[in-house]
PDB file of C-alpha atoms and ligand atoms in Angstrom:
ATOM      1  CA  UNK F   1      16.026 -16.893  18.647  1.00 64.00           C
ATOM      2  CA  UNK F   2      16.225 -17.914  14.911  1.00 92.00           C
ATOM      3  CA  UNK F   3      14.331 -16.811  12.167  1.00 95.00           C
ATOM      4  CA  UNK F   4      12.736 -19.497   9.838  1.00 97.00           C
ATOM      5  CA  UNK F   5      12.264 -19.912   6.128  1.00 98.00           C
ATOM      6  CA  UNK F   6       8.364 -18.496   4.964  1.00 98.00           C
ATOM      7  CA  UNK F   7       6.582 -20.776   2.956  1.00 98.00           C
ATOM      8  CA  UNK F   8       5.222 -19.720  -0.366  1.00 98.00           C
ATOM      9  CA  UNK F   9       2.197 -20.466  -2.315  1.00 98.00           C
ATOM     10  CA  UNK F  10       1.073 -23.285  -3.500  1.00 98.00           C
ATOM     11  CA  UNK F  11       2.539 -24.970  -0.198  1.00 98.00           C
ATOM     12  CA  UNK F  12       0.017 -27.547   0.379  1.00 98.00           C
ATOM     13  CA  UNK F  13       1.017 -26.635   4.293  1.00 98.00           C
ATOM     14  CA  UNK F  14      -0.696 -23.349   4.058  1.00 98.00           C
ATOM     15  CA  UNK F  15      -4.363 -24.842   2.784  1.00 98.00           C
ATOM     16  CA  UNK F  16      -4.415 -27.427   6.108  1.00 98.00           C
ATOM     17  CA  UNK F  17      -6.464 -26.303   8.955  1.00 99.00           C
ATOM     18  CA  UNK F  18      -4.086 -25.932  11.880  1.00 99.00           C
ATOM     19  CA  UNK F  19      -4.340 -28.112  15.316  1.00 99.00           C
ATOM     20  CA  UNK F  20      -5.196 -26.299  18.949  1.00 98.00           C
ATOM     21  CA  UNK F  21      -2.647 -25.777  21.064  1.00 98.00           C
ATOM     22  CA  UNK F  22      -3.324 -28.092  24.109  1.00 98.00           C
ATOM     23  CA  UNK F  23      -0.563 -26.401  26.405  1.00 98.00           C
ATOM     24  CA  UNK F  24       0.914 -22.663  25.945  1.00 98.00           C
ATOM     25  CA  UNK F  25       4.288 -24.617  27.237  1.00 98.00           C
ATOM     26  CA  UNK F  26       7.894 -23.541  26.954  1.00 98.00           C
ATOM     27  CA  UNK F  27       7.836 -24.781  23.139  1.00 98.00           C
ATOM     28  CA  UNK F  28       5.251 -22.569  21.942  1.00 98.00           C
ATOM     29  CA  UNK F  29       6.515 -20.035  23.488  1.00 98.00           C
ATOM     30  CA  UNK F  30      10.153 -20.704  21.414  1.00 98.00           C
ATOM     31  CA  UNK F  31       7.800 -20.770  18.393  1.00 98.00           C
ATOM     32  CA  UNK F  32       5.871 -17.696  18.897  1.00 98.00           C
ATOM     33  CA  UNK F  33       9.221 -15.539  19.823  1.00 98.00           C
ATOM     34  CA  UNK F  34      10.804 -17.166  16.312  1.00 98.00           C
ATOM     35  CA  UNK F  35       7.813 -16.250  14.199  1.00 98.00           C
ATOM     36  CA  UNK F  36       7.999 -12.626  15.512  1.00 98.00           C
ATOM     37  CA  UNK F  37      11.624 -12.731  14.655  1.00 98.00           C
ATOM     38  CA  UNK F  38      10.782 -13.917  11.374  1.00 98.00           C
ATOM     39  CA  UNK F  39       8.003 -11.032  10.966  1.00 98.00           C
ATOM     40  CA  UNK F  40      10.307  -8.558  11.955  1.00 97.00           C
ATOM     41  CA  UNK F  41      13.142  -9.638   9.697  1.00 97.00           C
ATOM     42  CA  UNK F  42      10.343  -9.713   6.549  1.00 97.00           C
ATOM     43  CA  UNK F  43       9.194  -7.210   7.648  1.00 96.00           C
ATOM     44  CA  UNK F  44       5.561  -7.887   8.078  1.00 97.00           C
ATOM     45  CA  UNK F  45       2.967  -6.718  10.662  1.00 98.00           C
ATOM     46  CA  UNK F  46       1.671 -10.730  11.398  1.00 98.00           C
ATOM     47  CA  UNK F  47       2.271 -13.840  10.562  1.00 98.00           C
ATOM     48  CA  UNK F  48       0.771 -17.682  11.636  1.00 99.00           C
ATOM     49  CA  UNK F  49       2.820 -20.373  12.452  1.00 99.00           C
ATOM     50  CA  UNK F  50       1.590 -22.599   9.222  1.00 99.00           C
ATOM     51  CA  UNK F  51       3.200 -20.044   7.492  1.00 98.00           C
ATOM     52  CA  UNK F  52       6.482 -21.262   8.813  1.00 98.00           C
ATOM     53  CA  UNK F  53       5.231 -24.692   8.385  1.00 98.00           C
ATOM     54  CA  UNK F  54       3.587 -25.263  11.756  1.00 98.00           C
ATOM     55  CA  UNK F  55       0.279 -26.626  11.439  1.00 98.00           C
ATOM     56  CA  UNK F  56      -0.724 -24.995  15.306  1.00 98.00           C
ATOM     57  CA  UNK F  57      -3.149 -22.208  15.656  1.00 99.00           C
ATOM     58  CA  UNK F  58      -0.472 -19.683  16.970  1.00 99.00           C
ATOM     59  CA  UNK F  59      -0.315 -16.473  15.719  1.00 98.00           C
ATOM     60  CA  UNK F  60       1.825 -13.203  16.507  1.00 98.00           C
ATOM     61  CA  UNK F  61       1.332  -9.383  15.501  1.00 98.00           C
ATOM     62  CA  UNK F  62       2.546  -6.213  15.813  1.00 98.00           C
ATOM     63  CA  UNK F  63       0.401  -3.269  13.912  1.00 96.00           C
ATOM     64  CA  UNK F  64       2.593  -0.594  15.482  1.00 93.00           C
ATOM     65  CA  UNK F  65       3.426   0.438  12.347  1.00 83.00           C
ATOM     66  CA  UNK F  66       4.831   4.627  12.620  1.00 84.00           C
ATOM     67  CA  UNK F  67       8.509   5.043  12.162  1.00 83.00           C
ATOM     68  CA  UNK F  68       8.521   6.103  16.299  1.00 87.00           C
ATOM     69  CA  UNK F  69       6.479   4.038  17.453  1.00 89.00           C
ATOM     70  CA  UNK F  70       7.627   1.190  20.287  1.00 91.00           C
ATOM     71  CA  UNK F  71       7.433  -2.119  19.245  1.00 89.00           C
ATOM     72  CA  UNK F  72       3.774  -3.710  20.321  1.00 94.00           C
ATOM     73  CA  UNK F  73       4.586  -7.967  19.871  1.00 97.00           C
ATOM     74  CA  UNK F  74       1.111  -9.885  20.258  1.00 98.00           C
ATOM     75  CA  UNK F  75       0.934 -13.722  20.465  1.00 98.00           C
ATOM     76  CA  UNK F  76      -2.448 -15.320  19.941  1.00 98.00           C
ATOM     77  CA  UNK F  77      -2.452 -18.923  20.773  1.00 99.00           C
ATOM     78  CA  UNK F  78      -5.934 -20.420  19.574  1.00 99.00           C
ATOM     79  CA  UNK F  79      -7.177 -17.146  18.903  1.00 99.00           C
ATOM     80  CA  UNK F  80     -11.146 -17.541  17.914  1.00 98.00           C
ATOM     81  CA  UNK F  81     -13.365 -14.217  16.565  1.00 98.00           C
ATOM     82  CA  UNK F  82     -16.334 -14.618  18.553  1.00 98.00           C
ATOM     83  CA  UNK F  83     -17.914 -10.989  17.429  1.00 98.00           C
ATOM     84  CA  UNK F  84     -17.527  -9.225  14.420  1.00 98.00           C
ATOM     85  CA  UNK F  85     -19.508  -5.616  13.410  1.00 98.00           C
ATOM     86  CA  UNK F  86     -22.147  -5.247  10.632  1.00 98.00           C
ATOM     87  CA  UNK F  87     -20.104  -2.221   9.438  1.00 98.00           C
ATOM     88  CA  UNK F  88     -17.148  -3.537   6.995  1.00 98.00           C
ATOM     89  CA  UNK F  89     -13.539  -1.865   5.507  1.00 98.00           C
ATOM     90  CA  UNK F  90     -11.279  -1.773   3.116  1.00 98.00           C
ATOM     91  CA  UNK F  91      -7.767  -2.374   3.434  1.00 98.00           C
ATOM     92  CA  UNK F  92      -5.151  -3.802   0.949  1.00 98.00           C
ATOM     93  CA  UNK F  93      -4.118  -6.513   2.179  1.00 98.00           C
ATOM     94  CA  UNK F  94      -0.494  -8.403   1.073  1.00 98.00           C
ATOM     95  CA  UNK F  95       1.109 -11.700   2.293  1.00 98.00           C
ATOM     96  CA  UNK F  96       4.539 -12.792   3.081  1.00 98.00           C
ATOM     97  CA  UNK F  97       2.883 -16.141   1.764  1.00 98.00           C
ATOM     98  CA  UNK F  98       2.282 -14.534  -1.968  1.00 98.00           C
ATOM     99  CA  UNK F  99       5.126 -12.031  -2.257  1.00 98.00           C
ATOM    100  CA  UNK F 100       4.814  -8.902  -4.280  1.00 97.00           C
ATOM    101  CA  UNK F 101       0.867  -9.054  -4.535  1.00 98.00           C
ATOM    102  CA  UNK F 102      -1.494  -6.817  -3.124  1.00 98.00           C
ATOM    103  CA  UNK F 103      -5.214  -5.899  -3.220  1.00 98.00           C
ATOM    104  CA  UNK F 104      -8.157  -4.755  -1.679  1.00 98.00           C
ATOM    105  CA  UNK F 105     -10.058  -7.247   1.027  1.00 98.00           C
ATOM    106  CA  UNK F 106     -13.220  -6.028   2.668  1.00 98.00           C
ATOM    107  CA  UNK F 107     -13.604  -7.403   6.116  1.00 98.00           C
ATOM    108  CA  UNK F 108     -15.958  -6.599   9.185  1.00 98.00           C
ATOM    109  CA  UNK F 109     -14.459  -3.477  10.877  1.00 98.00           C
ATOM    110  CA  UNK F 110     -14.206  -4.101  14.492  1.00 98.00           C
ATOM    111  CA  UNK F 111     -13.760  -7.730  15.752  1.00 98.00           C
ATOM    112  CA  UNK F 112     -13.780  -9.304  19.328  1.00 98.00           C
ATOM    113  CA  UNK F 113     -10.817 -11.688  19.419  1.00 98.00           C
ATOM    114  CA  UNK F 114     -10.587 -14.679  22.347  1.00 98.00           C
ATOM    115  CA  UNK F 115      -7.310 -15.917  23.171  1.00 98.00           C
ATOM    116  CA  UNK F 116      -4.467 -17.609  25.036  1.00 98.00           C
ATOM    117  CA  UNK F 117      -1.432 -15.064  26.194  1.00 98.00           C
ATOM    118  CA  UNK F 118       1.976 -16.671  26.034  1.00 98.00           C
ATOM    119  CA  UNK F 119       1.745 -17.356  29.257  1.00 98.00           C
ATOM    120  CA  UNK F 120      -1.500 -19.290  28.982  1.00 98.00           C
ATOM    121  CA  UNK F 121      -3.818 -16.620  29.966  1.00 98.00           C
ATOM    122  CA  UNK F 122      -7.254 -16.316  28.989  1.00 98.00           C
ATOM    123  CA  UNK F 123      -7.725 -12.787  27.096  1.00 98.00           C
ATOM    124  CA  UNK F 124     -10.233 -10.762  24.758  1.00 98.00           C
ATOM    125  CA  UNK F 125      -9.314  -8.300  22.636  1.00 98.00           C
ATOM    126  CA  UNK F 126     -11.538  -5.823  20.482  1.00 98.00           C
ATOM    127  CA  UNK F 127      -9.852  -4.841  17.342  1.00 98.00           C
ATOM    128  CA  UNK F 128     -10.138  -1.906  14.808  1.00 97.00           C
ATOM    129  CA  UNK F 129      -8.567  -0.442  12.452  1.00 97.00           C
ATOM    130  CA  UNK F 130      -5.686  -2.446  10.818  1.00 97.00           C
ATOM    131  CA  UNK F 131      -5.462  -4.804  13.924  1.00 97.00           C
ATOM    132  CA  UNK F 132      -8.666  -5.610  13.063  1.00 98.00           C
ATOM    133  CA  UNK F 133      -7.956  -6.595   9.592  1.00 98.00           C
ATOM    134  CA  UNK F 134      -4.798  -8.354  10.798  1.00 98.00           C
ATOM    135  CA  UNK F 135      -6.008 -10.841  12.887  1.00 98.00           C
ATOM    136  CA  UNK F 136      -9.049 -12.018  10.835  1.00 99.00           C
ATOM    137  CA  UNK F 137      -6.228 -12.347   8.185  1.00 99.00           C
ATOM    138  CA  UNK F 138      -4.197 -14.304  10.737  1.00 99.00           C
ATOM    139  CA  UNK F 139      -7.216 -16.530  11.716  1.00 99.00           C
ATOM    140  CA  UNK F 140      -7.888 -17.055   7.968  1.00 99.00           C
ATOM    141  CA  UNK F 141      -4.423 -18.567   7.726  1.00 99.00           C
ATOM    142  CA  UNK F 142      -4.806 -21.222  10.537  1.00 99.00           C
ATOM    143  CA  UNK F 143      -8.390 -22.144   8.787  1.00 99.00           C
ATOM    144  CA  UNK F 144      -6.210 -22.938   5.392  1.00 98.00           C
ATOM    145  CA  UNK F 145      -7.743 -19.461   4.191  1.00 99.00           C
ATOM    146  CA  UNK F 146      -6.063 -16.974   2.091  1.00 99.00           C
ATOM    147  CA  UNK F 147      -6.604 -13.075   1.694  1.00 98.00           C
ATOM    148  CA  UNK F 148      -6.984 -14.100  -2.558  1.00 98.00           C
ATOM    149  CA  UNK F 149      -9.771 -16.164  -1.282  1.00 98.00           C
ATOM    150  CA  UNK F 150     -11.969 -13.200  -0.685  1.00 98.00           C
ATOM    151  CA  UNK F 151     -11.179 -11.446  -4.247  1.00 98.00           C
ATOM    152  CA  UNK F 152     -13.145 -12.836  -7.500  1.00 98.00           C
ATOM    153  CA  UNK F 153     -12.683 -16.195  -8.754  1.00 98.00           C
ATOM    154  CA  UNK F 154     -10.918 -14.645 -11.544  1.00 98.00           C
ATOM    155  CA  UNK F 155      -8.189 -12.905  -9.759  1.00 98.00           C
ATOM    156  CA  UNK F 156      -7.796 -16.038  -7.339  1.00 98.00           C
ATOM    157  CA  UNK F 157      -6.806 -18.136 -10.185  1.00 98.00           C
ATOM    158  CA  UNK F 158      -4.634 -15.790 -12.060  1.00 98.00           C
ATOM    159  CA  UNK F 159      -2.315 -15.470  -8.922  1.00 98.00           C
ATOM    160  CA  UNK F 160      -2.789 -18.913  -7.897  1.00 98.00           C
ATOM    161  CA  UNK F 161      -1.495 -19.853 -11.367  1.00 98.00           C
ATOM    162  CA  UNK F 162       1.097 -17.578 -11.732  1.00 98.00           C
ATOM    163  CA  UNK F 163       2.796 -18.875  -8.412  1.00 98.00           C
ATOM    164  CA  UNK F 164       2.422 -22.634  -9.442  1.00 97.00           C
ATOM    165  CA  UNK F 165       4.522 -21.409 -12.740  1.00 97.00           C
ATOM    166  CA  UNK F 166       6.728 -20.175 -10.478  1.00 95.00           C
ATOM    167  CA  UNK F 167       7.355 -23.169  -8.115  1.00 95.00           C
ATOM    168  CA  UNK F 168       7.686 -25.022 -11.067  1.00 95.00           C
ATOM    169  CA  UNK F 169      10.327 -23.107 -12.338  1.00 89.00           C
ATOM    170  CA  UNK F 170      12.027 -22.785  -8.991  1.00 79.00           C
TER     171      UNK F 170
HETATM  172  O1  GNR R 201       2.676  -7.997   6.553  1.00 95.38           O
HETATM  173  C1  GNR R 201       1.490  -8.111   6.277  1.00 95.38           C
HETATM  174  N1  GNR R 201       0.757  -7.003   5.961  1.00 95.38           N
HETATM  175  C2  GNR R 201      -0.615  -6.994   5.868  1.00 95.38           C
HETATM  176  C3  GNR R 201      -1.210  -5.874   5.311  1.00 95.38           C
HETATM  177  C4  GNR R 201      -2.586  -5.798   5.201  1.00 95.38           C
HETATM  178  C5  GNR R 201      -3.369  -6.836   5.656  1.00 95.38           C
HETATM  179  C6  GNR R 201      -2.783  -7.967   6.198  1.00 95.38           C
HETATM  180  C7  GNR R 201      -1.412  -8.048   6.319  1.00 95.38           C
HETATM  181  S1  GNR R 201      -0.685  -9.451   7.030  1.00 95.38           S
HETATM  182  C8  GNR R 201       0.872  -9.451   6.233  1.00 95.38           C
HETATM  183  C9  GNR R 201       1.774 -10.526   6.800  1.00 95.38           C
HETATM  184  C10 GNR R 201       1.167 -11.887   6.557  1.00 95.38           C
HETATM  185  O2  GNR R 201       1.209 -12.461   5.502  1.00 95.38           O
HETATM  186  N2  GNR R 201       0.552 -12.443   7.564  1.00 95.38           N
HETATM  187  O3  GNR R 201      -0.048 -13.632   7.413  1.00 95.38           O
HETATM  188 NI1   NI R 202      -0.585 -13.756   5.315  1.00 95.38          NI
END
């Protein structure tokens, strides 16, 4: 297992729209068990593989969040939202992609999410709660989407801007 660097806004890596997996084979599994690695380590509660500059649609979770609670590891390979409810939420969202920034996203509240298992499987999953937020943040990633894409155009650019001055300075 090794954990791998996270890449940071503006990587041009994170605005690409990530390829299908054709095969859940032994090296997507190596991926997927790095990238929760990785999550753990940040910590985080998911993270897509463009984020560790994969361009694969390959995701992993893990939104069991209480202090006692046993560790629930997800992988989502070519994970696709194929129903989402009228009713929306709030949560505030951050990213290990834009460090020390958070704010409030409204997304559809309960989502039905169609995957791959690690082992290939076909599987559905309905999500609430902050699982549901999760994954459609997740999915956003492997679509080249950020969570700042759903605040105001004003807010977008501030942050946007303020991490280009930082690259630059980096
Ligand atoms: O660790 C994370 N926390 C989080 C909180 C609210 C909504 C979404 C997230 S995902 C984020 C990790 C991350 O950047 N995944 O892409
Ligand atoms: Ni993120």
């Amino acid at each position: 297992m090794a954990k791998r660097p996270i890449l940071i806004l503006p990587d041009p890596i994170l605005r690409r729209v990530a390829a299908p997996v054709s095969v859940v084979d032994e090296e997507v599994r190596r991926l997927a068990k790095d990238m929760l690695e990785t999550m753990y380590e940040a910590p985080g509660i998911g993270l897509a593989a463009p984020q560790v500059g994969v361009s694969r649609r390959i995701v992993v979770c893990d939104v069991a969040v209480e202090e006692d609670a046993e560790p629930a590891p997800m992988v989502l390979v070519n994970p696709e939202i194929v129903a989402v409810s009228a009713e929306v939420a709030v949560y505030e969202e951050g990213c290990l992609s834009i460090p020390e920034y958070t704010e409030d996203v409204e997304r559809p509240a309960r989502v039905t999410v169609r995957y791959l298992d690690a082992d290939g499987a076909p599987q559905e999953v309905v999500a609430e709660g902050l699982l549901a937020t999760c994954l459609q943040h997740e999915i956003d990633h492997l679509d080249g989407v950020l969570f700042i894409d759903h605040l105001s155009r004003l807010k977008r650019e501030r942050i946007t801007k303020r991490f280009q001055k930082q690259a630059r300075f980096a």
